[in-house]
């Protein structure tokens, strides 16, 4: 079987990270192509990765087995509608555009198009992303595997059973980095108020976050148990945890994430 050819429409931040990750993995430069309206952007990609580039989306779409739609959601409809009808039969289309549903994509690209909708997050730009993936029934097992190979180039990915779950993914991992940044911001300021120089408080906070996430990812017990293990009765951590509990931290987080999920559903309707 010949190696599948992957074409990116939109060669911005996400596409650049994905292409970089793919080429560090099992993909070869002659398998990957990109189009963008900016020639300068394409020249940069071509120099950096040695891949074929084009300013003509239609040209690229005719030539590849997988089309990754990596433009901003607001321009996606126009981009899809301008693609040629004579694309490769059974061509897989993977959309990473936030808020664009499979039914919108199918109405712009054709009802039988094998479609995967993907919700990545910004740490993908550092190869540490996590994505939620949803496939319509036309997507084959082999195409699902190929999608995983593409998305796992910048982190990990998880398949969802229902498309509506993308709103929950958006609330957990899509918007999630900002929640952690907010907590780190608050911890840094609180450390400063306790008498540390700001840079010291910040480094302590960031490396604590990194260490805690690394421990949790590699642990065989859940985060509640990890928390219990560092919370000795009568100790310092217990005082902080009790204070968080009195202020209903779990309730605050749940309410914030419900608001994010509701907004994600609302945006999908606005962009339909
Ligand atoms: N960045 C993230 O962390 C993140 C997270 C989750 C989801 N996403 C999704 O990923 C997608 C890409 O995001 P991004 O951050 O990579 O955006 P980006 O850096 O703005 O990249 C999009 C690229 O597409 C180009 N473009 C615009 N119109 C085009 C057209 N008609 N034909 C070809 N190319 C065109 C843009 O050119 P101009 O700059 O000239 O417009 C830009 O170079 C978005 O849909 C976003 O919702 C991104």
PDB file of C-alpha atoms and ligand atoms in Angstrom:
ATOM      1  CA  UNK A   1       0.000   0.000   0.000  1.00  0.00           C
ATOM      2  CA  UNK A   2       1.348   3.488  -0.832  1.00  0.00           C
ATOM      3  CA  UNK A   3       1.909   5.842   2.089  1.00  0.00           C
ATOM      4  CA  UNK A   4      -1.138   8.117   2.594  1.00  0.00           C
ATOM      5  CA  UNK A   5      -0.712  11.756   1.622  1.00  0.00           C
ATOM      6  CA  UNK A   6      -1.833  14.294   4.224  1.00  0.00           C
ATOM      7  CA  UNK A   7      -2.765  17.841   3.164  1.00  0.00           C
ATOM      8  CA  UNK A   8      -3.232  20.751   5.571  1.00  0.00           C
ATOM      9  CA  UNK A   9      -5.445  23.660   4.580  1.00  0.00           C
ATOM     10  CA  UNK A  10      -4.328  26.572   6.759  1.00  0.00           C
ATOM     11  CA  UNK A  11      -0.665  26.535   7.680  1.00  0.00           C
ATOM     12  CA  UNK A  12      -0.781  28.477  10.949  1.00  0.00           C
ATOM     13  CA  UNK A  13       0.177  27.589  14.520  1.00  0.00           C
ATOM     14  CA  UNK A  14      -1.689  24.303  14.841  1.00  0.00           C
ATOM     15  CA  UNK A  15      -0.754  22.979  11.395  1.00  0.00           C
ATOM     16  CA  UNK A  16       2.912  23.879  11.968  1.00  0.00           C
ATOM     17  CA  UNK A  17       2.953  21.986  15.281  1.00  0.00           C
ATOM     18  CA  UNK A  18       1.163  18.978  13.814  1.00  0.00           C
ATOM     19  CA  UNK A  19       3.462  18.823  10.779  1.00  0.00           C
ATOM     20  CA  UNK A  20       6.571  19.184  12.969  1.00  0.00           C
ATOM     21  CA  UNK A  21       5.362  16.382  15.244  1.00  0.00           C
ATOM     22  CA  UNK A  22       4.385  14.127  12.341  1.00  0.00           C
ATOM     23  CA  UNK A  23       7.801  14.479  10.688  1.00  0.00           C
ATOM     24  CA  UNK A  24       9.540  13.643  13.970  1.00  0.00           C
ATOM     25  CA  UNK A  25       7.409  10.491  14.020  1.00  0.00           C
ATOM     26  CA  UNK A  26       6.662   8.071  11.215  1.00  0.00           C
ATOM     27  CA  UNK A  27       5.635  10.509   8.436  1.00  0.00           C
ATOM     28  CA  UNK A  28       7.988  11.463   5.589  1.00  0.00           C
ATOM     29  CA  UNK A  29       8.140  14.996   4.098  1.00  0.00           C
ATOM     30  CA  UNK A  30       6.876  13.735   0.704  1.00  0.00           C
ATOM     31  CA  UNK A  31       3.665  12.554   2.428  1.00  0.00           C
ATOM     32  CA  UNK A  32       2.771  15.969   3.844  1.00  0.00           C
ATOM     33  CA  UNK A  33       1.519  19.082   2.032  1.00  0.00           C
ATOM     34  CA  UNK A  34       0.126  22.416   3.137  1.00  0.00           C
ATOM     35  CA  UNK A  35      -1.792  25.300   1.594  1.00  0.00           C
ATOM     36  CA  UNK A  36      -2.365  28.761   2.981  1.00  0.00           C
ATOM     37  CA  UNK A  37      -3.262  32.158   1.577  1.00  0.00           C
ATOM     38  CA  UNK A  38       0.061  33.540   2.816  1.00  0.00           C
ATOM     39  CA  UNK A  39       2.981  32.730   0.536  1.00  0.00           C
ATOM     40  CA  UNK A  40       5.420  33.876   3.200  1.00  0.00           C
ATOM     41  CA  UNK A  41       3.957  31.402   5.686  1.00  0.00           C
ATOM     42  CA  UNK A  42       4.274  28.593   3.132  1.00  0.00           C
ATOM     43  CA  UNK A  43       7.881  29.442   2.314  1.00  0.00           C
ATOM     44  CA  UNK A  44       8.701  29.227   6.001  1.00  0.00           C
ATOM     45  CA  UNK A  45       7.075  25.793   6.246  1.00  0.00           C
ATOM     46  CA  UNK A  46       8.766  24.572   3.114  1.00  0.00           C
ATOM     47  CA  UNK A  47      12.202  25.709   4.384  1.00  0.00           C
ATOM     48  CA  UNK A  48      11.589  24.292   7.865  1.00  0.00           C
ATOM     49  CA  UNK A  49      10.181  20.910   6.873  1.00  0.00           C
ATOM     50  CA  UNK A  50      10.954  20.355   3.168  1.00  0.00           C
ATOM     51  CA  UNK A  51       7.286  19.694   2.392  1.00  0.00           C
ATOM     52  CA  UNK A  52       5.314  20.596  -0.730  1.00  0.00           C
ATOM     53  CA  UNK A  53       3.221  23.760  -0.340  1.00  0.00           C
ATOM     54  CA  UNK A  54       0.664  25.616  -2.453  1.00  0.00           C
ATOM     55  CA  UNK A  55      -1.450  28.748  -2.283  1.00  0.00           C
ATOM     56  CA  UNK A  56      -4.197  26.817  -4.083  1.00  0.00           C
ATOM     57  CA  UNK A  57      -6.410  24.884  -1.614  1.00  0.00           C
ATOM     58  CA  UNK A  58      -8.222  23.140  -4.476  1.00  0.00           C
ATOM     59  CA  UNK A  59      -4.969  21.788  -5.941  1.00  0.00           C
ATOM     60  CA  UNK A  60      -3.968  20.367  -2.599  1.00  0.00           C
ATOM     61  CA  UNK A  61      -7.421  18.863  -1.978  1.00  0.00           C
ATOM     62  CA  UNK A  62      -7.300  16.889  -5.257  1.00  0.00           C
ATOM     63  CA  UNK A  63      -3.964  15.357  -4.376  1.00  0.00           C
ATOM     64  CA  UNK A  64      -4.249  13.931  -0.872  1.00  0.00           C
ATOM     65  CA  UNK A  65      -5.862  11.037   0.984  1.00  0.00           C
ATOM     66  CA  UNK A  66      -6.465  13.025   4.159  1.00  0.00           C
ATOM     67  CA  UNK A  67      -7.401  16.685   4.277  1.00  0.00           C
ATOM     68  CA  UNK A  68      -6.805  18.437   7.607  1.00  0.00           C
ATOM     69  CA  UNK A  69      -8.848  21.632   7.908  1.00  0.00           C
ATOM     70  CA  UNK A  70      -6.748  23.939  10.079  1.00  0.00           C
ATOM     71  CA  UNK A  71      -8.147  27.400   9.300  1.00  0.00           C
ATOM     72  CA  UNK A  72     -10.080  29.553  11.775  1.00  0.00           C
ATOM     73  CA  UNK A  73     -13.746  28.527  12.208  1.00  0.00           C
ATOM     74  CA  UNK A  74     -15.022  31.816  10.737  1.00  0.00           C
ATOM     75  CA  UNK A  75     -13.500  31.106   7.294  1.00  0.00           C
ATOM     76  CA  UNK A  76     -14.106  27.347   7.183  1.00  0.00           C
ATOM     77  CA  UNK A  77     -17.438  27.459   5.360  1.00  0.00           C
ATOM     78  CA  UNK A  78     -15.987  29.533   2.505  1.00  0.00           C
ATOM     79  CA  UNK A  79     -12.894  27.290   2.360  1.00  0.00           C
ATOM     80  CA  UNK A  80     -15.008  24.090   2.186  1.00  0.00           C
ATOM     81  CA  UNK A  81     -17.429  25.428  -0.387  1.00  0.00           C
ATOM     82  CA  UNK A  82     -14.536  26.421  -2.664  1.00  0.00           C
ATOM     83  CA  UNK A  83     -13.035  22.902  -2.665  1.00  0.00           C
ATOM     84  CA  UNK A  84     -13.422  20.948  -5.920  1.00  0.00           C
ATOM     85  CA  UNK A  85     -16.162  18.291  -6.137  1.00  0.00           C
ATOM     86  CA  UNK A  86     -13.679  15.884  -7.758  1.00  0.00           C
ATOM     87  CA  UNK A  87     -11.631  15.191  -4.650  1.00  0.00           C
ATOM     88  CA  UNK A  88     -10.255  11.665  -4.143  1.00  0.00           C
ATOM     89  CA  UNK A  89     -13.050   9.146  -3.511  1.00  0.00           C
ATOM     90  CA  UNK A  90     -13.420   8.393   0.186  1.00  0.00           C
ATOM     91  CA  UNK A  91     -10.986  11.161   1.114  1.00  0.00           C
ATOM     92  CA  UNK A  92     -10.901  11.548   4.903  1.00  0.00           C
ATOM     93  CA  UNK A  93     -11.489  15.086   6.163  1.00  0.00           C
ATOM     94  CA  UNK A  94     -10.261  15.941   9.663  1.00  0.00           C
ATOM     95  CA  UNK A  95     -11.438  19.296  11.020  1.00  0.00           C
ATOM     96  CA  UNK A  96      -9.689  20.855  13.994  1.00  0.00           C
ATOM     97  CA  UNK A  97     -11.816  24.018  13.841  1.00  0.00           C
ATOM     98  CA  UNK A  98     -13.512  24.750  17.161  1.00  0.00           C
ATOM     99  CA  UNK A  99     -17.311  24.787  17.100  1.00  0.00           C
ATOM    100  CA  UNK A 100     -17.914  23.478  13.568  1.00  0.00           C
ATOM    101  CA  UNK A 101     -20.207  20.433  13.649  1.00  0.00           C
ATOM    102  CA  UNK A 102     -20.055  17.376  11.398  1.00  0.00           C
ATOM    103  CA  UNK A 103     -23.484  18.236  10.035  1.00  0.00           C
ATOM    104  CA  UNK A 104     -22.215  21.675   8.917  1.00  0.00           C
ATOM    105  CA  UNK A 105     -19.115  20.068   7.381  1.00  0.00           C
ATOM    106  CA  UNK A 106     -21.237  17.430   5.605  1.00  0.00           C
ATOM    107  CA  UNK A 107     -23.524  20.104   4.188  1.00  0.00           C
ATOM    108  CA  UNK A 108     -20.505  21.993   2.773  1.00  0.00           C
ATOM    109  CA  UNK A 109     -18.460  18.959   1.609  1.00  0.00           C
ATOM    110  CA  UNK A 110     -21.015  16.280   0.715  1.00  0.00           C
ATOM    111  CA  UNK A 111     -23.144  14.003   2.885  1.00  0.00           C
ATOM    112  CA  UNK A 112     -21.006  10.870   2.341  1.00  0.00           C
ATOM    113  CA  UNK A 113     -17.694  12.485   3.290  1.00  0.00           C
ATOM    114  CA  UNK A 114     -15.784  10.510   5.953  1.00  0.00           C
ATOM    115  CA  UNK A 115     -15.373  13.192   8.614  1.00  0.00           C
ATOM    116  CA  UNK A 116     -13.488  13.409  11.888  1.00  0.00           C
ATOM    117  CA  UNK A 117     -14.056  16.363  14.174  1.00  0.00           C
ATOM    118  CA  UNK A 118     -11.237  17.078  16.550  1.00  0.00           C
ATOM    119  CA  UNK A 119     -10.913  19.369  19.566  1.00  0.00           C
ATOM    120  CA  UNK A 120      -7.217  19.906  20.340  1.00  0.00           C
ATOM    121  CA  UNK A 121      -5.788  22.281  22.958  1.00  0.00           C
ATOM    122  CA  UNK A 122      -2.960  24.804  23.018  1.00  0.00           C
ATOM    123  CA  UNK A 123      -0.301  22.613  24.712  1.00  0.00           C
ATOM    124  CA  UNK A 124      -0.306  20.795  21.329  1.00  0.00           C
ATOM    125  CA  UNK A 125       1.928  23.700  20.266  1.00  0.00           C
ATOM    126  CA  UNK A 126       4.542  22.172  22.653  1.00  0.00           C
ATOM    127  CA  UNK A 127       3.778  18.560  21.686  1.00  0.00           C
ATOM    128  CA  UNK A 128       1.851  18.060  24.958  1.00  0.00           C
ATOM    129  CA  UNK A 129      -1.722  18.376  23.746  1.00  0.00           C
ATOM    130  CA  UNK A 130      -4.782  16.281  24.343  1.00  0.00           C
ATOM    131  CA  UNK A 131      -7.560  16.008  21.767  1.00  0.00           C
ATOM    132  CA  UNK A 132     -11.102  14.670  21.739  1.00  0.00           C
ATOM    133  CA  UNK A 133     -12.009  12.989  18.433  1.00  0.00           C
ATOM    134  CA  UNK A 134     -15.380  12.135  16.949  1.00  0.00           C
ATOM    135  CA  UNK A 135     -15.862  10.188  13.707  1.00  0.00           C
ATOM    136  CA  UNK A 136     -19.016   9.842  11.591  1.00  0.00           C
ATOM    137  CA  UNK A 137     -20.016   6.318  10.534  1.00  0.00           C
ATOM    138  CA  UNK A 138     -18.400   6.659   7.067  1.00  0.00           C
ATOM    139  CA  UNK A 139     -14.910   6.707   8.662  1.00  0.00           C
ATOM    140  CA  UNK A 140     -13.152   3.320   8.411  1.00  0.00           C
ATOM    141  CA  UNK A 141     -11.069   1.696  11.144  1.00  0.00           C
ATOM    142  CA  UNK A 142      -7.943   2.359   9.090  1.00  0.00           C
ATOM    143  CA  UNK A 143      -8.868   6.058   8.738  1.00  0.00           C
ATOM    144  CA  UNK A 144      -9.404   6.272  12.502  1.00  0.00           C
ATOM    145  CA  UNK A 145      -5.925   4.824  13.058  1.00  0.00           C
ATOM    146  CA  UNK A 146      -4.461   7.338  10.611  1.00  0.00           C
ATOM    147  CA  UNK A 147      -6.230  10.218  12.417  1.00  0.00           C
ATOM    148  CA  UNK A 148      -4.729   9.019  15.707  1.00  0.00           C
ATOM    149  CA  UNK A 149      -1.270   8.934  14.093  1.00  0.00           C
ATOM    150  CA  UNK A 150      -1.708  12.557  13.000  1.00  0.00           C
ATOM    151  CA  UNK A 151      -3.132  13.917  16.270  1.00  0.00           C
ATOM    152  CA  UNK A 152      -0.827  11.869  18.505  1.00  0.00           C
ATOM    153  CA  UNK A 153       2.107  13.630  16.853  1.00  0.00           C
ATOM    154  CA  UNK A 154       1.384  16.511  19.278  1.00  0.00           C
ATOM    155  CA  UNK A 155       0.200  14.622  22.356  1.00  0.00           C
ATOM    156  CA  UNK A 156      -2.550  12.098  22.979  1.00  0.00           C
ATOM    157  CA  UNK A 157      -6.090  11.716  21.675  1.00  0.00           C
ATOM    158  CA  UNK A 158      -9.277  10.041  22.874  1.00  0.00           C
ATOM    159  CA  UNK A 159     -12.283   8.910  20.818  1.00  0.00           C
ATOM    160  CA  UNK A 160     -15.758  10.096  21.795  1.00  0.00           C
ATOM    161  CA  UNK A 161     -18.993   8.154  21.260  1.00  0.00           C
ATOM    162  CA  UNK A 162     -21.200  11.190  20.657  1.00  0.00           C
ATOM    163  CA  UNK A 163     -20.451  14.447  18.924  1.00  0.00           C
ATOM    164  CA  UNK A 164     -22.167  16.474  21.690  1.00  0.00           C
ATOM    165  CA  UNK A 165     -19.394  15.327  24.048  1.00  0.00           C
ATOM    166  CA  UNK A 166     -17.083  17.732  22.176  1.00  0.00           C
ATOM    167  CA  UNK A 167     -18.688  20.537  24.239  1.00  0.00           C
ATOM    168  CA  UNK A 168     -17.589  18.764  27.428  1.00  0.00           C
ATOM    169  CA  UNK A 169     -14.101  18.190  25.962  1.00  0.00           C
ATOM    170  CA  UNK A 170     -13.945  21.910  25.193  1.00  0.00           C
ATOM    171  CA  UNK A 171     -14.854  22.668  28.824  1.00  0.00           C
ATOM    172  CA  UNK A 172     -12.297  20.198  30.241  1.00  0.00           C
ATOM    173  CA  UNK A 173      -9.200  20.234  28.031  1.00  0.00           C
ATOM    174  CA  UNK A 174      -9.906  22.909  25.396  1.00  0.00           C
ATOM    175  CA  UNK A 175     -10.338  25.711  27.923  1.00  0.00           C
ATOM    176  CA  UNK A 176      -8.545  23.773  30.684  1.00  0.00           C
ATOM    177  CA  UNK A 177      -5.062  25.246  30.218  1.00  0.00           C
ATOM    178  CA  UNK A 178      -6.473  28.671  31.150  1.00  0.00           C
ATOM    179  CA  UNK A 179      -7.911  27.315  34.427  1.00  0.00           C
ATOM    180  CA  UNK A 180      -4.473  26.035  35.417  1.00  0.00           C
ATOM    181  CA  UNK A 181      -2.839  29.307  34.334  1.00  0.00           C
ATOM    182  CA  UNK A 182      -5.361  31.159  36.514  1.00  0.00           C
ATOM    183  CA  UNK A 183      -4.588  28.945  39.518  1.00  0.00           C
ATOM    184  CA  UNK A 184      -0.848  29.363  38.922  1.00  0.00           C
ATOM    185  CA  UNK A 185      -1.328  33.130  38.712  1.00  0.00           C
ATOM    186  CA  UNK A 186      -3.200  33.086  42.038  1.00  0.00           C
ATOM    187  CA  UNK A 187      -0.584  30.843  43.712  1.00  0.00           C
ATOM    188  CA  UNK A 188       2.239  33.092  42.499  1.00  0.00           C
ATOM    189  CA  UNK A 189       0.545  36.209  43.924  1.00  0.00           C
ATOM    190  CA  UNK A 190      -0.249  34.440  47.192  1.00  0.00           C
ATOM    191  CA  UNK A 191       3.390  33.288  47.465  1.00  0.00           C
ATOM    192  CA  UNK A 192       4.491  36.879  46.964  1.00  0.00           C
ATOM    193  CA  UNK A 193       2.067  38.056  49.683  1.00  0.00           C
ATOM    194  CA  UNK A 194       3.682  35.476  51.981  1.00  0.00           C
ATOM    195  CA  UNK A 195       7.045  37.202  51.506  1.00  0.00           C
ATOM    196  CA  UNK A 196       8.701  35.532  48.494  1.00  0.00           C
ATOM    197  CA  UNK A 197      10.166  37.491  45.572  1.00  0.00           C
ATOM    198  CA  UNK A 198       7.694  37.217  42.646  1.00  0.00           C
ATOM    199  CA  UNK A 199      10.122  35.271  40.389  1.00  0.00           C
ATOM    200  CA  UNK A 200      10.765  32.776  43.176  1.00  0.00           C
ATOM    201  CA  UNK A 201       7.042  32.345  43.869  1.00  0.00           C
ATOM    202  CA  UNK A 202       6.413  31.877  40.143  1.00  0.00           C
ATOM    203  CA  UNK A 203       9.151  29.263  39.620  1.00  0.00           C
ATOM    204  CA  UNK A 204       8.002  27.359  42.694  1.00  0.00           C
ATOM    205  CA  UNK A 205       4.419  27.420  41.383  1.00  0.00           C
ATOM    206  CA  UNK A 206       5.209  26.385  37.798  1.00  0.00           C
ATOM    207  CA  UNK A 207       7.492  23.519  38.745  1.00  0.00           C
ATOM    208  CA  UNK A 208       5.032  22.342  41.395  1.00  0.00           C
ATOM    209  CA  UNK A 209       2.310  22.242  38.720  1.00  0.00           C
ATOM    210  CA  UNK A 210       4.609  20.346  36.332  1.00  0.00           C
ATOM    211  CA  UNK A 211       5.694  17.900  39.046  1.00  0.00           C
ATOM    212  CA  UNK A 212       2.136  17.309  40.260  1.00  0.00           C
ATOM    213  CA  UNK A 213       0.844  16.676  36.714  1.00  0.00           C
ATOM    214  CA  UNK A 214       3.750  14.323  36.001  1.00  0.00           C
ATOM    215  CA  UNK A 215       3.120  12.410  39.241  1.00  0.00           C
ATOM    216  CA  UNK A 216      -0.608  12.152  38.511  1.00  0.00           C
ATOM    217  CA  UNK A 217      -0.078  10.988  34.917  1.00  0.00           C
ATOM    218  CA  UNK A 218       2.371   8.273  36.004  1.00  0.00           C
ATOM    219  CA  UNK A 219       0.572   7.180  39.160  1.00  0.00           C
ATOM    220  CA  UNK A 220      -1.517   4.032  39.511  1.00  0.00           C
ATOM    221  CA  UNK A 221      -3.863   5.752  41.988  1.00  0.00           C
ATOM    222  CA  UNK A 222      -6.287   8.610  41.249  1.00  0.00           C
ATOM    223  CA  UNK A 223      -5.738  12.290  42.073  1.00  0.00           C
ATOM    224  CA  UNK A 224      -8.015  12.144  45.152  1.00  0.00           C
ATOM    225  CA  UNK A 225      -5.749   9.450  46.646  1.00  0.00           C
ATOM    226  CA  UNK A 226      -2.604  11.387  45.704  1.00  0.00           C
ATOM    227  CA  UNK A 227      -4.062  14.417  47.469  1.00  0.00           C
ATOM    228  CA  UNK A 228      -4.888  12.351  50.566  1.00  0.00           C
ATOM    229  CA  UNK A 229      -1.326  11.012  50.619  1.00  0.00           C
ATOM    230  CA  UNK A 230       0.174  14.523  50.846  1.00  0.00           C
ATOM    231  CA  UNK A 231      -2.429  15.719  53.363  1.00  0.00           C
ATOM    232  CA  UNK A 232      -1.208  14.589  56.781  1.00  0.00           C
ATOM    233  CA  UNK A 233      -3.719  15.015  59.631  1.00  0.00           C
ATOM    234  CA  UNK A 234      -2.940  18.195  61.526  1.00  0.00           C
ATOM    235  CA  UNK A 235      -0.412  19.284  58.882  1.00  0.00           C
ATOM    236  CA  UNK A 236      -0.046  22.364  56.673  1.00  0.00           C
ATOM    237  CA  UNK A 237      -1.662  20.966  53.493  1.00  0.00           C
ATOM    238  CA  UNK A 238      -4.777  20.002  55.456  1.00  0.00           C
ATOM    239  CA  UNK A 239      -5.249  23.646  56.487  1.00  0.00           C
ATOM    240  CA  UNK A 240      -5.176  24.758  52.842  1.00  0.00           C
ATOM    241  CA  UNK A 241      -7.444  21.939  51.628  1.00  0.00           C
ATOM    242  CA  UNK A 242      -9.977  22.673  54.388  1.00  0.00           C
ATOM    243  CA  UNK A 243     -10.002  26.319  53.341  1.00  0.00           C
ATOM    244  CA  UNK A 244     -10.603  25.340  49.656  1.00  0.00           C
ATOM    245  CA  UNK A 245     -13.422  22.989  50.741  1.00  0.00           C
ATOM    246  CA  UNK A 246     -15.101  25.709  52.877  1.00  0.00           C
ATOM    247  CA  UNK A 247     -15.056  27.942  49.774  1.00  0.00           C
ATOM    248  CA  UNK A 248     -16.583  25.085  47.704  1.00  0.00           C
ATOM    249  CA  UNK A 249     -13.763  24.713  45.183  1.00  0.00           C
ATOM    250  CA  UNK A 250     -15.434  21.655  43.516  1.00  0.00           C
ATOM    251  CA  UNK A 251     -18.671  23.613  43.085  1.00  0.00           C
ATOM    252  CA  UNK A 252     -16.837  26.632  41.671  1.00  0.00           C
ATOM    253  CA  UNK A 253     -15.028  24.446  39.129  1.00  0.00           C
ATOM    254  CA  UNK A 254     -18.231  22.636  38.135  1.00  0.00           C
ATOM    255  CA  UNK A 255     -20.095  25.910  37.597  1.00  0.00           C
ATOM    256  CA  UNK A 256     -17.228  27.363  35.536  1.00  0.00           C
ATOM    257  CA  UNK A 257     -17.053  24.274  33.317  1.00  0.00           C
ATOM    258  CA  UNK A 258     -20.824  24.163  32.827  1.00  0.00           C
ATOM    259  CA  UNK A 259     -20.604  27.767  31.591  1.00  0.00           C
ATOM    260  CA  UNK A 260     -17.762  26.829  29.184  1.00  0.00           C
ATOM    261  CA  UNK A 261     -19.675  23.806  27.806  1.00  0.00           C
ATOM    262  CA  UNK A 262     -22.852  25.869  27.359  1.00  0.00           C
ATOM    263  CA  UNK A 263     -20.891  28.517  25.451  1.00  0.00           C
ATOM    264  CA  UNK A 264     -19.301  25.841  23.255  1.00  0.00           C
ATOM    265  CA  UNK A 265     -22.774  24.509  22.322  1.00  0.00           C
ATOM    266  CA  UNK A 266     -23.991  28.054  21.669  1.00  0.00           C
ATOM    267  CA  UNK A 267     -20.972  28.833  19.427  1.00  0.00           C
ATOM    268  CA  UNK A 268     -21.610  25.679  17.370  1.00  0.00           C
ATOM    269  CA  UNK A 269     -25.122  26.955  16.674  1.00  0.00           C
ATOM    270  CA  UNK A 270     -23.843  30.433  15.772  1.00  0.00           C
ATOM    271  CA  UNK A 271     -21.236  28.972  13.366  1.00  0.00           C
ATOM    272  CA  UNK A 272     -23.637  26.459  11.740  1.00  0.00           C
TER     273      UNK A 272
HETATM  274  N1  LIG B   1      -4.188  27.198  18.412  1.00  0.00           N
HETATM  275  C1  LIG B   1      -4.777  26.338  19.250  1.00  0.00           C
HETATM  276  O1  LIG B   1      -4.278  26.044  20.317  1.00  0.00           O
HETATM  277  C2  LIG B   1      -6.087  25.680  18.927  1.00  0.00           C
HETATM  278  C3  LIG B   1      -6.746  24.915  19.888  1.00  0.00           C
HETATM  279  C4  LIG B   1      -7.934  24.273  19.532  1.00  0.00           C
HETATM  280  C5  LIG B   1      -8.442  24.408  18.236  1.00  0.00           C
HETATM  281  N2  LIG B   1      -7.756  25.163  17.333  1.00  0.00           N
HETATM  282  C6  LIG B   1      -8.333  25.309  15.989  1.00  0.00           C
HETATM  283  O2  LIG B   1      -7.319  25.109  15.031  1.00  0.00           O
HETATM  284  C7  LIG B   1      -7.601  25.916  13.892  1.00  0.00           C
HETATM  285  C8  LIG B   1      -6.328  26.634  13.488  1.00  0.00           C
HETATM  286  O3  LIG B   1      -5.906  27.458  14.584  1.00  0.00           O
HETATM  287  P1  LIG B   1      -4.488  28.173  14.560  1.00  0.00           P
HETATM  288  O4  LIG B   1      -4.253  28.685  15.919  1.00  0.00           O
HETATM  289  O5  LIG B   1      -3.476  27.288  13.901  1.00  0.00           O
HETATM  290  O6  LIG B   1      -4.856  29.407  13.562  1.00  0.00           O
HETATM  291  P2  LIG B   1      -3.873  30.297  12.691  1.00  0.00           P
HETATM  292  O7  LIG B   1      -2.504  30.303  13.273  1.00  0.00           O
HETATM  293  O8  LIG B   1      -4.574  31.597  12.445  1.00  0.00           O
HETATM  294  O9  LIG B   1      -3.795  29.489  11.313  1.00  0.00           O
HETATM  295  C9  LIG B   1      -4.782  29.517  10.319  1.00  0.00           C
HETATM  296  C10 LIG B   1      -4.076  29.774   8.992  1.00  0.00           C
HETATM  297  O10 LIG B   1      -5.049  29.652   7.949  1.00  0.00           O
HETATM  298  C11 LIG B   1      -4.814  30.702   7.024  1.00  0.00           C
HETATM  299  N3  LIG B   1      -5.989  30.949   6.190  1.00  0.00           N
HETATM  300  C12 LIG B   1      -6.997  31.846   6.386  1.00  0.00           C
HETATM  301  N4  LIG B   1      -7.882  31.779   5.369  1.00  0.00           N
HETATM  302  C13 LIG B   1      -7.420  30.828   4.519  1.00  0.00           C
HETATM  303  C14 LIG B   1      -7.892  30.310   3.297  1.00  0.00           C
HETATM  304  N5  LIG B   1      -9.002  30.765   2.731  1.00  0.00           N
HETATM  305  N6  LIG B   1      -7.172  29.334   2.703  1.00  0.00           N
HETATM  306  C15 LIG B   1      -6.029  28.863   3.253  1.00  0.00           C
HETATM  307  N7  LIG B   1      -5.531  29.321   4.417  1.00  0.00           N
HETATM  308  C16 LIG B   1      -6.214  30.294   5.040  1.00  0.00           C
HETATM  309  C17 LIG B   1      -4.464  31.858   7.908  1.00  0.00           C
HETATM  310  O11 LIG B   1      -3.899  32.915   7.167  1.00  0.00           O
HETATM  311  P3  LIG B   1      -4.115  34.440   7.735  1.00  0.00           P
HETATM  312  O12 LIG B   1      -3.302  34.506   8.989  1.00  0.00           O
HETATM  313  O13 LIG B   1      -3.603  35.262   6.608  1.00  0.00           O
HETATM  314  O14 LIG B   1      -5.581  34.596   7.997  1.00  0.00           O
HETATM  315  C18 LIG B   1      -3.485  31.190   8.886  1.00  0.00           C
HETATM  316  O15 LIG B   1      -2.177  31.127   8.364  1.00  0.00           O
HETATM  317  C19 LIG B   1      -8.734  26.870  14.288  1.00  0.00           C
HETATM  318  O16 LIG B   1      -9.915  26.474  13.628  1.00  0.00           O
HETATM  319  C20 LIG B   1      -8.882  26.709  15.767  1.00  0.00           C
HETATM  320  O17 LIG B   1     -10.255  26.755  16.157  1.00  0.00           O
HETATM  321  C21 LIG B   1      -6.614  25.804  17.632  1.00  0.00           C
END
